[in-house]
Amino acid sequence: MAAVQHLEPMATPARSQSINGPTRTLDVDVGGMASLVPGDLTFGRGPQRGDTRTVVIMYGQGQDKIVAVFSEVLGKPYRLNNSFTEASREDQGLVVGVFATGAKADIAIRNTASVVAINAHCVNLGMPPDVYLSEHCDYEFLYTDAPFFRRDLSRFISHTLGQLNHHETLMAKPRTYFISTTFPDVHAALPNIDILTVGSDAVELRVDLLKEPLSDGTFSAIPSLSYVGEQVMLLRQRTELPIIFTTRCTKENGRFPMDNQDLYYEYLYRAIQWGVEYIDVELWLPETIRRKLYEQRGNSRIMSAFHDFSGNFKWPSKQAESVFLESRRYADIVKMIAIIKDHNENFELEYFRSSMRAQYPDSPPLSAVNMGETGQFSRTLNRVFTPITHPLLPIIAAPGQMSASEINQALALLGQLPKKNIYGIGSPSTRSATPQAPFYEKCFNELGLPHHFSVVERQLKGPSFIEMWCNQKDFGGAYLNPAVSFASLMASSSLLTAPNSGAGPVLSEAAQLIGMVDTIILRPSSTGSSSSAPASMPSSPSRHENGDSFGPLASVQTGIPPNTSLVFENASWKGILSTLTRDLAPSAYFGRAAVVLASSGDDAASAIFALKALKVGKVYTVGFKVPPALARDLLIEPFNSLESLQRARMVSSNGAGSGAGSPFVVVSALGPEKSTLVSMLVRVFGSRGSGNSRKVFLDLADGSVPRKGDPGLIAQQSGFAAYGSADVTAFTTVETLRLLVGQNSPRDDVPFNSSEWLWANYRS
């Protein structure tokens, strides 16, 4: 069980360590050594430009305001047309609204190569949406007018237009799980959705288990599309996890009938239109249906599902290989599940898994487990989307299903999840302000992790404390608050500055360019260039042939186990990125101008890195100089006078050139004592209109420290959407947990101070 303790500093043991020499250009001198800089900056599957077609929103009577909200979320101006025919090349770069009645006249003959049609339907006006529009649109956004969940729209549009897709991120994790909700009505799950989804990477909606009430007090044999659509909407409004849409048939332990195969296509394709991330397609369905869904899946992912309840299925057989080969034809994930009678069949499954990987290395990831109590061992070995249950669920979705806690406890007993000591390392000034400590304890306990968590204080004399804690027996990782300069670590630590014949840490691209380390991760060593990266991509973007891995730590002189590596990471930039894209799609920032205020380059680096990921066109700086490596391929202009500030303020949003326009986003990394200056700047840049897009202000100052005035309040009064350090802390803490233990937690669970929960006032 996790425990939270405050430990005093210890003496740093002497040792001699080394790192392999760098193979890339050295740009920054650090006390005789240099920080590595990659040739190309990549962000894995971070923000992408995605679908560039003109977005046309169809809206109902009195709902034209939804067009303006779409426009704001996408960061584009909008206009209202009477039909699809009126949409022209002049509308490129606009969001176009078309009233539903006018849309019906020509939606079927629209130019699909240049237009993406989204039917926006408010369920407060009744269900179902117009059937004709539902059948002919590309996507359908179901929403409630009161309350309106803006983050739901942001998530929907970012996914359907391909600007954000987390599939590659999830598949890069060492283990992924999904919780299968077995409630007849999603409403029953919502009060406990946060606790239900701790440890889950996705949520499965068992459509076949839904029970739609009828007026006579009975239930529909098959829930209608109207009912299912509302259920999807409700679930997506309350969780940010990807959704798996499943229509399990009667033959495979479900309730959907098998006599109407077209019914499956109708429901599964509608799920794609609703922007569901994963679509479960059963292998028994005709190839024509499976192929059509695969070709029409857009940015959704197909899970090809095979279940055998006969007890006669054998993993070492031609049948098993045939099932795998047929499954992979139209799948992004292959799912194979069978019921077994003998414990040894678990090992046969592992041999099958290994064989398929070796024979067909380009195949989609395989999720395979055995059902029943005898097959539970296989659930501890499966690494891709293991189905899990929870004690709060009314029934288990399949025999032998285990909770995340039970799987972790089993892994610990098997020696696959050894107990580790994980630290929260803070400075004397932050020792009393460690709101993450109870959060980690809560998560460890809920997930059944054996780890021990302690809050420790860094030494005052310098960053050499890193060696001390990393050398502790059973060290499992740490987060650093505040972050530590990698340059200072390189300059003062024998672990990092020893001759090249030794070993040292792996440095992620984020930590490398930002120059600040806030997370230390322990990972098994591997030889592949990409496999040594931290599990929570894209925090550590794709590695190159000459990666920045410095080799495994030698176990002779340290407490680090053999065949393991330390990874130095920066999670803060991901917290900033997630905050900025919570209510806006990434495209709202593409090509726009930003202002960043800070006292030093170190303070601003995480924000600059996040803005660079969002492809901003230009960054105005106040109070610091951007390091050359971070400024590469980014247009930077310092504010060095009132005149330069005034020029930026007066730039037209329609001006020419990269990053043209008055600043759209203002990020302040200044301390609370500089709040007056920050307030002045947000007044300056908020005084002018910005088209249909509301500007964004992010204040990274510690909100618990008293100060004169509230820049966030001033920003809101000046037309900004304002976010604070609490928002960033919540996203960063969840990202740090993923990095340290590879497990997920809902952001709604994260506290931002010792007495409150962060998202209490941000539910809608």
mmCIF file with all atom_site columns, C-alpha atoms in Angstrom, residues 548-735:
data_model
loop_
_atom_site.group_PDB
_atom_site.id
_atom_site.type_symbol
_atom_site.label_atom_id
_atom_site.label_alt_id
_atom_site.label_comp_id
_atom_site.label_asym_id
_atom_site.label_entity_id
_atom_site.label_seq_id
_atom_site.pdbx_PDB_ins_code
_atom_site.Cartn_x
_atom_site.Cartn_y
_atom_site.Cartn_z
_atom_site.occupancy
_atom_site.B_iso_or_equiv
_atom_site.pdbx_formal_charge
_atom_site.auth_seq_id
_atom_site.auth_comp_id
_atom_site.auth_asym_id
_atom_site.auth_atom_id
_atom_site.pdbx_PDB_model_num
ATOM 1   C CA . ASP A 1 548 ? 19.884  10.244 -27.529 1.00 0.00 ? 548 ASP A CA 1
ATOM 2   C CA . SER A 1 549 ? 20.024  7.059  -25.485 1.00 0.00 ? 549 SER A CA 1
ATOM 3   C CA . PHE A 1 550 ? 23.202  7.008  -23.466 1.00 0.00 ? 550 PHE A CA 1
ATOM 4   C CA . GLY A 1 551 ? 22.955  3.343  -22.553 1.00 0.00 ? 551 GLY A CA 1
ATOM 5   C CA . PRO A 1 552 ? 21.941  1.413  -19.430 1.00 0.00 ? 552 PRO A CA 1
ATOM 6   C CA . LEU A 1 553 ? 23.153  2.400  -16.017 1.00 0.00 ? 553 LEU A CA 1
ATOM 7   C CA . ALA A 1 554 ? 25.888  0.161  -14.695 1.00 0.00 ? 554 ALA A CA 1
ATOM 8   C CA . SER A 1 555 ? 24.592  -1.688 -11.665 1.00 0.00 ? 555 SER A CA 1
ATOM 9   C CA . VAL A 1 556 ? 28.014  -2.173 -10.109 1.00 0.00 ? 556 VAL A CA 1
ATOM 10  C CA . GLN A 1 557 ? 28.247  1.318  -8.661  1.00 0.00 ? 557 GLN A CA 1
ATOM 11  C CA . THR A 1 558 ? 24.617  2.331  -8.324  1.00 0.00 ? 558 THR A CA 1
ATOM 12  C CA . GLY A 1 559 ? 21.440  1.057  -6.761  1.00 0.00 ? 559 GLY A CA 1
ATOM 13  C CA . ILE A 1 560 ? 19.783  0.932  -10.173 1.00 0.00 ? 560 ILE A CA 1
ATOM 14  C CA . PRO A 1 561 ? 18.984  -2.648 -11.251 1.00 0.00 ? 561 PRO A CA 1
ATOM 15  C CA . PRO A 1 562 ? 20.870  -4.067 -14.246 1.00 0.00 ? 562 PRO A CA 1
ATOM 16  C CA . ASN A 1 563 ? 19.357  -3.735 -17.710 1.00 0.00 ? 563 ASN A CA 1
ATOM 17  C CA . THR A 1 564 ? 17.474  -0.576 -16.793 1.00 0.00 ? 564 THR A CA 1
ATOM 18  C CA . SER A 1 565 ? 17.867  3.046  -17.807 1.00 0.00 ? 565 SER A CA 1
ATOM 19  C CA . LEU A 1 566 ? 16.978  6.377  -16.327 1.00 0.00 ? 566 LEU A CA 1
ATOM 20  C CA . VAL A 1 567 ? 14.935  8.639  -18.577 1.00 0.00 ? 567 VAL A CA 1
ATOM 21  C CA . PHE A 1 568 ? 14.983  12.388 -18.053 1.00 0.00 ? 568 PHE A CA 1
ATOM 22  C CA . GLU A 1 569 ? 11.675  13.857 -19.193 1.00 0.00 ? 569 GLU A CA 1
ATOM 23  C CA . ASN A 1 570 ? 9.671   17.067 -19.175 1.00 0.00 ? 570 ASN A CA 1
ATOM 24  C CA . ALA A 1 571 ? 5.933   16.658 -18.577 1.00 0.00 ? 571 ALA A CA 1
ATOM 25  C CA . SER A 1 572 ? 5.118   20.321 -18.001 1.00 0.00 ? 572 SER A CA 1
ATOM 26  C CA . TRP A 1 573 ? 4.941   21.193 -21.690 1.00 0.00 ? 573 TRP A CA 1
ATOM 27  C CA . LYS A 1 574 ? 2.330   18.475 -22.173 1.00 0.00 ? 574 LYS A CA 1
ATOM 28  C CA . GLY A 1 575 ? 0.298   19.969 -19.317 1.00 0.00 ? 575 GLY A CA 1
ATOM 29  C CA . ILE A 1 576 ? 0.425   23.350 -21.050 1.00 0.00 ? 576 ILE A CA 1
ATOM 30  C CA . LEU A 1 577 ? -0.492  21.815 -24.407 1.00 0.00 ? 577 LEU A CA 1
ATOM 31  C CA . SER A 1 578 ? -3.463  19.942 -22.911 1.00 0.00 ? 578 SER A CA 1
ATOM 32  C CA . THR A 1 579 ? -4.684  23.084 -21.163 1.00 0.00 ? 579 THR A CA 1
ATOM 33  C CA . LEU A 1 580 ? -4.529  25.137 -24.347 1.00 0.00 ? 580 LEU A CA 1
ATOM 34  C CA . THR A 1 581 ? -6.410  22.472 -26.335 1.00 0.00 ? 581 THR A CA 1
ATOM 35  C CA . ARG A 1 582 ? -9.020  21.644 -23.696 1.00 0.00 ? 582 ARG A CA 1
ATOM 36  C CA . ASP A 1 583 ? -11.618 23.997 -25.157 1.00 0.00 ? 583 ASP A CA 1
ATOM 37  C CA . LEU A 1 584 ? -10.047 24.726 -28.547 1.00 0.00 ? 584 LEU A CA 1
ATOM 38  C CA . ALA A 1 585 ? -8.927  22.538 -31.418 1.00 0.00 ? 585 ALA A CA 1
ATOM 39  C CA . PRO A 1 586 ? -5.222  22.770 -32.295 1.00 0.00 ? 586 PRO A CA 1
ATOM 40  C CA . SER A 1 587 ? -6.118  24.575 -35.533 1.00 0.00 ? 587 SER A CA 1
ATOM 41  C CA . ALA A 1 588 ? -7.210  27.575 -33.448 1.00 0.00 ? 588 ALA A CA 1
ATOM 42  C CA . TYR A 1 589 ? -3.495  28.208 -32.834 1.00 0.00 ? 589 TYR A CA 1
ATOM 43  C CA . PHE A 1 590 ? -2.017  27.250 -36.215 1.00 0.00 ? 590 PHE A CA 1
ATOM 44  C CA . GLY A 1 591 ? -0.250  30.238 -37.738 1.00 0.00 ? 591 GLY A CA 1
ATOM 45  C CA . ARG A 1 592 ? -1.402  32.638 -35.003 1.00 0.00 ? 592 ARG A CA 1
ATOM 46  C CA . ALA A 1 593 ? 0.783   34.951 -32.941 1.00 0.00 ? 593 ALA A CA 1
ATOM 47  C CA . ALA A 1 594 ? 1.567   34.429 -29.258 1.00 0.00 ? 594 ALA A CA 1
ATOM 48  C CA . VAL A 1 595 ? 3.085   36.512 -26.474 1.00 0.00 ? 595 VAL A CA 1
ATOM 49  C CA . VAL A 1 596 ? 5.183   34.840 -23.765 1.00 0.00 ? 596 VAL A CA 1
ATOM 50  C CA . LEU A 1 597 ? 6.306   36.706 -20.634 1.00 0.00 ? 597 LEU A CA 1
ATOM 51  C CA . ALA A 1 598 ? 9.003   35.290 -18.365 1.00 0.00 ? 598 ALA A CA 1
ATOM 52  C CA . SER A 1 599 ? 12.004  36.285 -16.282 1.00 0.00 ? 599 SER A CA 1
ATOM 53  C CA . SER A 1 600 ? 14.259  33.695 -17.911 1.00 0.00 ? 600 SER A CA 1
ATOM 54  C CA . GLY A 1 601 ? 14.443  31.311 -20.812 1.00 0.00 ? 601 GLY A CA 1
ATOM 55  C CA . ASP A 1 602 ? 14.144  28.349 -18.426 1.00 0.00 ? 602 ASP A CA 1
ATOM 56  C CA . ASP A 1 603 ? 10.821  29.628 -17.095 1.00 0.00 ? 603 ASP A CA 1
ATOM 57  C CA . ALA A 1 604 ? 9.427   30.092 -20.601 1.00 0.00 ? 604 ALA A CA 1
ATOM 58  C CA . ALA A 1 605 ? 10.849  27.014 -22.335 1.00 0.00 ? 605 ALA A CA 1
ATOM 59  C CA . SER A 1 606 ? 7.966   24.592 -21.653 1.00 0.00 ? 606 SER A CA 1
ATOM 60  C CA . ALA A 1 607 ? 5.436   27.117 -22.934 1.00 0.00 ? 607 ALA A CA 1
ATOM 61  C CA . ILE A 1 608 ? 7.516   27.813 -26.060 1.00 0.00 ? 608 ILE A CA 1
ATOM 62  C CA . PHE A 1 609 ? 7.803   24.091 -26.746 1.00 0.00 ? 609 PHE A CA 1
ATOM 63  C CA . ALA A 1 610 ? 4.023   23.645 -26.401 1.00 0.00 ? 610 ALA A CA 1
ATOM 64  C CA . LEU A 1 611 ? 3.325   26.618 -28.692 1.00 0.00 ? 611 LEU A CA 1
ATOM 65  C CA . LYS A 1 612 ? 5.755   25.193 -31.209 1.00 0.00 ? 612 LYS A CA 1
ATOM 66  C CA . ALA A 1 613 ? 3.834   21.908 -31.120 1.00 0.00 ? 613 ALA A CA 1
ATOM 67  C CA . LEU A 1 614 ? 0.679   23.910 -31.869 1.00 0.00 ? 614 LEU A CA 1
ATOM 68  C CA . LYS A 1 615 ? 2.417   25.391 -34.918 1.00 0.00 ? 615 LYS A CA 1
ATOM 69  C CA . VAL A 1 616 ? 1.984   29.026 -33.932 1.00 0.00 ? 616 VAL A CA 1
ATOM 70  C CA . GLY A 1 617 ? 3.249   31.437 -36.554 1.00 0.00 ? 617 GLY A CA 1
ATOM 71  C CA . LYS A 1 618 ? 5.105   33.875 -34.353 1.00 0.00 ? 618 LYS A CA 1
ATOM 72  C CA . VAL A 1 619 ? 6.103   34.342 -30.714 1.00 0.00 ? 619 VAL A CA 1
ATOM 73  C CA . TYR A 1 620 ? 6.649   37.759 -29.150 1.00 0.00 ? 620 TYR A CA 1
ATOM 74  C CA . THR A 1 621 ? 8.859   37.529 -26.061 1.00 0.00 ? 621 THR A CA 1
ATOM 75  C CA . VAL A 1 622 ? 9.000   39.760 -23.000 1.00 0.00 ? 622 VAL A CA 1
ATOM 76  C CA . GLY A 1 623 ? 11.818  39.585 -20.448 1.00 0.00 ? 623 GLY A CA 1
ATOM 77  C CA . PHE A 1 624 ? 13.911  36.675 -21.756 1.00 0.00 ? 624 PHE A CA 1
ATOM 78  C CA . LYS A 1 625 ? 15.815  35.279 -24.703 1.00 0.00 ? 625 LYS A CA 1
ATOM 79  C CA . VAL A 1 626 ? 14.730  32.033 -26.361 1.00 0.00 ? 626 VAL A CA 1
ATOM 80  C CA . PRO A 1 627 ? 17.556  29.445 -26.507 1.00 0.00 ? 627 PRO A CA 1
ATOM 81  C CA . PRO A 1 628 ? 18.766  28.947 -30.105 1.00 0.00 ? 628 PRO A CA 1
ATOM 82  C CA . ALA A 1 629 ? 17.822  25.246 -30.218 1.00 0.00 ? 629 ALA A CA 1
ATOM 83  C CA . LEU A 1 630 ? 14.262  25.962 -29.131 1.00 0.00 ? 630 LEU A CA 1
ATOM 84  C CA . ALA A 1 631 ? 13.932  28.966 -31.443 1.00 0.00 ? 631 ALA A CA 1
ATOM 85  C CA . ARG A 1 632 ? 14.846  26.907 -34.496 1.00 0.00 ? 632 ARG A CA 1
ATOM 86  C CA . ASP A 1 633 ? 12.116  27.043 -37.186 1.00 0.00 ? 633 ASP A CA 1
ATOM 87  C CA . LEU A 1 634 ? 10.091  29.458 -35.066 1.00 0.00 ? 634 LEU A CA 1
ATOM 88  C CA . LEU A 1 635 ? 9.628   33.170 -35.779 1.00 0.00 ? 635 LEU A CA 1
ATOM 89  C CA . ILE A 1 636 ? 10.672  35.063 -32.634 1.00 0.00 ? 636 ILE A CA 1
ATOM 90  C CA . GLU A 1 637 ? 10.430  38.804 -32.014 1.00 0.00 ? 637 GLU A CA 1
ATOM 91  C CA . PRO A 1 638 ? 11.278  40.373 -28.649 1.00 0.00 ? 638 PRO A CA 1
ATOM 92  C CA . PHE A 1 639 ? 9.312   43.298 -27.258 1.00 0.00 ? 639 PHE A CA 1
ATOM 93  C CA . ASN A 1 640 ? 12.103  45.752 -26.524 1.00 0.00 ? 640 ASN A CA 1
ATOM 94  C CA . SER A 1 641 ? 10.086  48.951 -26.448 1.00 0.00 ? 641 SER A CA 1
ATOM 95  C CA . LEU A 1 642 ? 6.567   50.314 -26.178 1.00 0.00 ? 642 LEU A CA 1
ATOM 96  C CA . GLU A 1 643 ? 6.696   51.013 -29.888 1.00 0.00 ? 643 GLU A CA 1
ATOM 97  C CA . SER A 1 644 ? 7.285   47.342 -30.755 1.00 0.00 ? 644 SER A CA 1
ATOM 98  C CA . LEU A 1 645 ? 4.429   46.346 -28.475 1.00 0.00 ? 645 LEU A CA 1
ATOM 99  C CA . GLN A 1 646 ? 2.134   48.852 -30.141 1.00 0.00 ? 646 GLN A CA 1
ATOM 100 C CA . ARG A 1 647 ? 3.094   47.577 -33.590 1.00 0.00 ? 647 ARG A CA 1
ATOM 101 C CA . ALA A 1 648 ? 2.161   44.019 -32.623 1.00 0.00 ? 648 ALA A CA 1
ATOM 102 C CA . ARG A 1 649 ? -1.132  45.257 -31.212 1.00 0.00 ? 649 ARG A CA 1
ATOM 103 C CA . MET A 1 650 ? -2.035  47.054 -34.430 1.00 0.00 ? 650 MET A CA 1
ATOM 104 C CA . VAL A 1 651 ? -1.184  44.218 -36.832 1.00 0.00 ? 651 VAL A CA 1
ATOM 105 C CA . SER A 1 652 ? -4.244  43.192 -38.827 1.00 0.00 ? 652 SER A CA 1
ATOM 106 C CA . SER A 1 653 ? -5.430  39.612 -38.447 1.00 0.00 ? 653 SER A CA 1
ATOM 107 C CA . ASN A 1 654 ? -5.601  39.533 -42.234 1.00 0.00 ? 654 ASN A CA 1
ATOM 108 C CA . GLY A 1 655 ? -2.013  40.587 -42.696 1.00 0.00 ? 655 GLY A CA 1
ATOM 109 C CA . ALA A 1 656 ? 0.360   38.666 -44.902 1.00 0.00 ? 656 ALA A CA 1
ATOM 110 C CA . GLY A 1 657 ? 3.150   36.401 -43.801 1.00 0.00 ? 657 GLY A CA 1
ATOM 111 C CA . SER A 1 658 ? 3.680   33.715 -41.225 1.00 0.00 ? 658 SER A CA 1
ATOM 112 C CA . GLY A 1 659 ? 2.293   34.525 -37.828 1.00 0.00 ? 659 GLY A CA 1
ATOM 113 C CA . ALA A 1 660 ? 0.521   37.648 -39.067 1.00 0.00 ? 660 ALA A CA 1
ATOM 114 C CA . GLY A 1 661 ? -2.068  39.187 -36.808 1.00 0.00 ? 661 GLY A CA 1
ATOM 115 C CA . SER A 1 662 ? -2.404  40.608 -33.329 1.00 0.00 ? 662 SER A CA 1
ATOM 116 C CA . PRO A 1 663 ? -1.420  38.070 -30.642 1.00 0.00 ? 663 PRO A CA 1
ATOM 117 C CA . PHE A 1 664 ? -4.094  35.429 -30.094 1.00 0.00 ? 664 PHE A CA 1
ATOM 118 C CA . VAL A 1 665 ? -2.621  33.753 -27.006 1.00 0.00 ? 665 VAL A CA 1
ATOM 119 C CA . VAL A 1 666 ? -0.762  35.309 -24.072 1.00 0.00 ? 666 VAL A CA 1
ATOM 120 C CA . VAL A 1 667 ? 1.226   33.075 -21.723 1.00 0.00 ? 667 VAL A CA 1
ATOM 121 C CA . SER A 1 668 ? 2.731   34.506 -18.547 1.00 0.00 ? 668 SER A CA 1
ATOM 122 C CA . ALA A 1 669 ? 5.434   32.629 -16.662 1.00 0.00 ? 669 ALA A CA 1
ATOM 123 C CA . LEU A 1 670 ? 6.154   35.633 -14.444 1.00 0.00 ? 670 LEU A CA 1
ATOM 124 C CA . GLY A 1 671 ? 5.847   35.353 -10.679 1.00 0.00 ? 671 GLY A CA 1
ATOM 125 C CA . PRO A 1 672 ? 2.887   36.686 -8.680  1.00 0.00 ? 672 PRO A CA 1
ATOM 126 C CA . GLU A 1 673 ? 4.843   39.838 -7.837  1.00 0.00 ? 673 GLU A CA 1
ATOM 127 C CA . LYS A 1 674 ? 4.684   40.836 -11.533 1.00 0.00 ? 674 LYS A CA 1
ATOM 128 C CA . SER A 1 675 ? 0.882   40.590 -11.761 1.00 0.00 ? 675 SER A CA 1
ATOM 129 C CA . THR A 1 676 ? 0.498   44.311 -12.442 1.00 0.00 ? 676 THR A CA 1
ATOM 130 C CA . LEU A 1 677 ? 2.676   44.089 -15.557 1.00 0.00 ? 677 LEU A CA 1
ATOM 131 C CA . VAL A 1 678 ? 0.822   40.994 -16.743 1.00 0.00 ? 678 VAL A CA 1
ATOM 132 C CA . SER A 1 679 ? -2.545  42.684 -16.257 1.00 0.00 ? 679 SER A CA 1
ATOM 133 C CA . MET A 1 680 ? -1.372  45.666 -18.271 1.00 0.00 ? 680 MET A CA 1
ATOM 134 C CA . LEU A 1 681 ? -0.367  43.504 -21.215 1.00 0.00 ? 681 LEU A CA 1
ATOM 135 C CA . VAL A 1 682 ? -3.592  41.508 -21.337 1.00 0.00 ? 682 VAL A CA 1
ATOM 136 C CA . ARG A 1 683 ? -5.507  44.790 -21.323 1.00 0.00 ? 683 ARG A CA 1
ATOM 137 C CA . VAL A 1 684 ? -3.415  45.981 -24.262 1.00 0.00 ? 684 VAL A CA 1
ATOM 138 C CA . PHE A 1 685 ? -3.963  42.871 -26.373 1.00 0.00 ? 685 PHE A CA 1
ATOM 139 C CA . GLY A 1 686 ? -7.528  42.290 -25.313 1.00 0.00 ? 686 GLY A CA 1
ATOM 140 C CA . SER A 1 687 ? -8.724  45.751 -26.238 1.00 0.00 ? 687 SER A CA 1
ATOM 141 C CA . ARG A 1 688 ? -8.986  44.954 -29.939 1.00 0.00 ? 688 ARG A CA 1
ATOM 142 C CA . GLY A 1 689 ? -11.390 42.484 -31.511 1.00 0.00 ? 689 GLY A CA 1
ATOM 143 C CA . SER A 1 690 ? -10.117 39.192 -32.899 1.00 0.00 ? 690 SER A CA 1
ATOM 144 C CA . GLY A 1 691 ? -12.826 38.217 -35.353 1.00 0.00 ? 691 GLY A CA 1
ATOM 145 C CA . ASN A 1 692 ? -14.882 35.251 -34.210 1.00 0.00 ? 692 ASN A CA 1
ATOM 146 C CA . SER A 1 693 ? -12.157 33.769 -32.022 1.00 0.00 ? 693 SER A CA 1
ATOM 147 C CA . ARG A 1 694 ? -11.928 34.487 -28.346 1.00 0.00 ? 694 ARG A CA 1
ATOM 148 C CA . LYS A 1 695 ? -8.327  35.022 -27.300 1.00 0.00 ? 695 LYS A CA 1
ATOM 149 C CA . VAL A 1 696 ? -6.553  32.829 -24.759 1.00 0.00 ? 696 VAL A CA 1
ATOM 150 C CA . PHE A 1 697 ? -4.645  33.795 -21.612 1.00 0.00 ? 697 PHE A CA 1
ATOM 151 C CA . LEU A 1 698 ? -2.604  31.300 -19.578 1.00 0.00 ? 698 LEU A CA 1
ATOM 152 C CA . ASP A 1 699 ? -1.154  32.365 -16.223 1.00 0.00 ? 699 ASP A CA 1
ATOM 153 C CA . LEU A 1 700 ? 1.503   29.969 -14.933 1.00 0.00 ? 700 LEU A CA 1
ATOM 154 C CA . ALA A 1 701 ? 2.074   31.885 -11.682 1.00 0.00 ? 701 ALA A CA 1
ATOM 155 C CA . ASP A 1 702 ? 1.406   30.084 -8.409  1.00 0.00 ? 702 ASP A CA 1
ATOM 156 C CA . GLY A 1 703 ? -2.216  30.907 -7.651  1.00 0.00 ? 703 GLY A CA 1
ATOM 157 C CA . SER A 1 704 ? -1.822  30.249 -3.912  1.00 0.00 ? 704 SER A CA 1
ATOM 158 C CA . VAL A 1 705 ? 0.559   33.191 -3.446  1.00 0.00 ? 705 VAL A CA 1
ATOM 159 C CA . PRO A 1 706 ? -1.140  36.515 -2.568  1.00 0.00 ? 706 PRO A CA 1
ATOM 160 C CA . ARG A 1 707 ? -0.721  39.266 -5.147  1.00 0.00 ? 707 ARG A CA 1
ATOM 161 C CA . LYS A 1 708 ? -2.079  42.601 -6.199  1.00 0.00 ? 708 LYS A CA 1
ATOM 162 C CA . GLY A 1 709 ? -4.802  42.123 -8.744  1.00 0.00 ? 709 GLY A CA 1
ATOM 163 C CA . ASP A 1 710 ? -5.812  39.019 -10.638 1.00 0.00 ? 710 ASP A CA 1
ATOM 164 C CA . PRO A 1 711 ? -4.531  38.902 -14.244 1.00 0.00 ? 711 PRO A CA 1
ATOM 165 C CA . GLY A 1 712 ? -6.966  36.087 -14.994 1.00 0.00 ? 712 GLY A CA 1
ATOM 166 C CA . LEU A 1 713 ? -9.941  38.216 -14.036 1.00 0.00 ? 713 LEU A CA 1
ATOM 167 C CA . ILE A 1 714 ? -8.572  41.160 -16.018 1.00 0.00 ? 714 ILE A CA 1
ATOM 168 C CA . ALA A 1 715 ? -8.087  38.844 -18.993 1.00 0.00 ? 715 ALA A CA 1
ATOM 169 C CA . GLN A 1 716 ? -11.688 37.646 -18.844 1.00 0.00 ? 716 GLN A CA 1
ATOM 170 C CA . GLN A 1 717 ? -12.891 41.226 -18.722 1.00 0.00 ? 717 GLN A CA 1
ATOM 171 C CA . SER A 1 718 ? -10.704 41.961 -21.750 1.00 0.00 ? 718 SER A CA 1
ATOM 172 C CA . GLY A 1 719 ? -12.188 39.204 -23.890 1.00 0.00 ? 719 GLY A CA 1
ATOM 173 C CA . PHE A 1 720 ? -9.858  36.318 -23.078 1.00 0.00 ? 720 PHE A CA 1
ATOM 174 C CA . ALA A 1 721 ? -10.610 32.751 -22.062 1.00 0.00 ? 721 ALA A CA 1
ATOM 175 C CA . ALA A 1 722 ? -8.402  32.500 -18.976 1.00 0.00 ? 722 ALA A CA 1
ATOM 176 C CA . TYR A 1 723 ? -6.590  29.460 -17.576 1.00 0.00 ? 723 TYR A CA 1
ATOM 177 C CA . GLY A 1 724 ? -4.303  29.226 -14.560 1.00 0.00 ? 724 GLY A CA 1
ATOM 178 C CA . SER A 1 725 ? -1.540  27.146 -13.042 1.00 0.00 ? 725 SER A CA 1
ATOM 179 C CA . ALA A 1 726 ? -4.123  24.842 -11.448 1.00 0.00 ? 726 ALA A CA 1
ATOM 180 C CA . ASP A 1 727 ? -5.277  23.722 -14.892 1.00 0.00 ? 727 ASP A CA 1
ATOM 181 C CA . VAL A 1 728 ? -1.720  23.024 -16.016 1.00 0.00 ? 728 VAL A CA 1
ATOM 182 C CA . THR A 1 729 ? -0.884  21.272 -12.743 1.00 0.00 ? 729 THR A CA 1
ATOM 183 C CA . ALA A 1 730 ? -3.782  18.848 -13.164 1.00 0.00 ? 730 ALA A CA 1
ATOM 184 C CA . PHE A 1 731 ? -2.847  17.873 -16.721 1.00 0.00 ? 731 PHE A CA 1
ATOM 185 C CA . THR A 1 732 ? 0.862   17.690 -15.839 1.00 0.00 ? 732 THR A CA 1
ATOM 186 C CA . THR A 1 733 ? 0.241   15.517 -12.778 1.00 0.00 ? 733 THR A CA 1
ATOM 187 C CA . VAL A 1 734 ? -1.774  13.000 -14.787 1.00 0.00 ? 734 VAL A CA 1
ATOM 188 C CA . GLU A 1 735 ? 0.922   12.945 -17.472 1.00 0.00 ? 735 GLU A CA 1
#
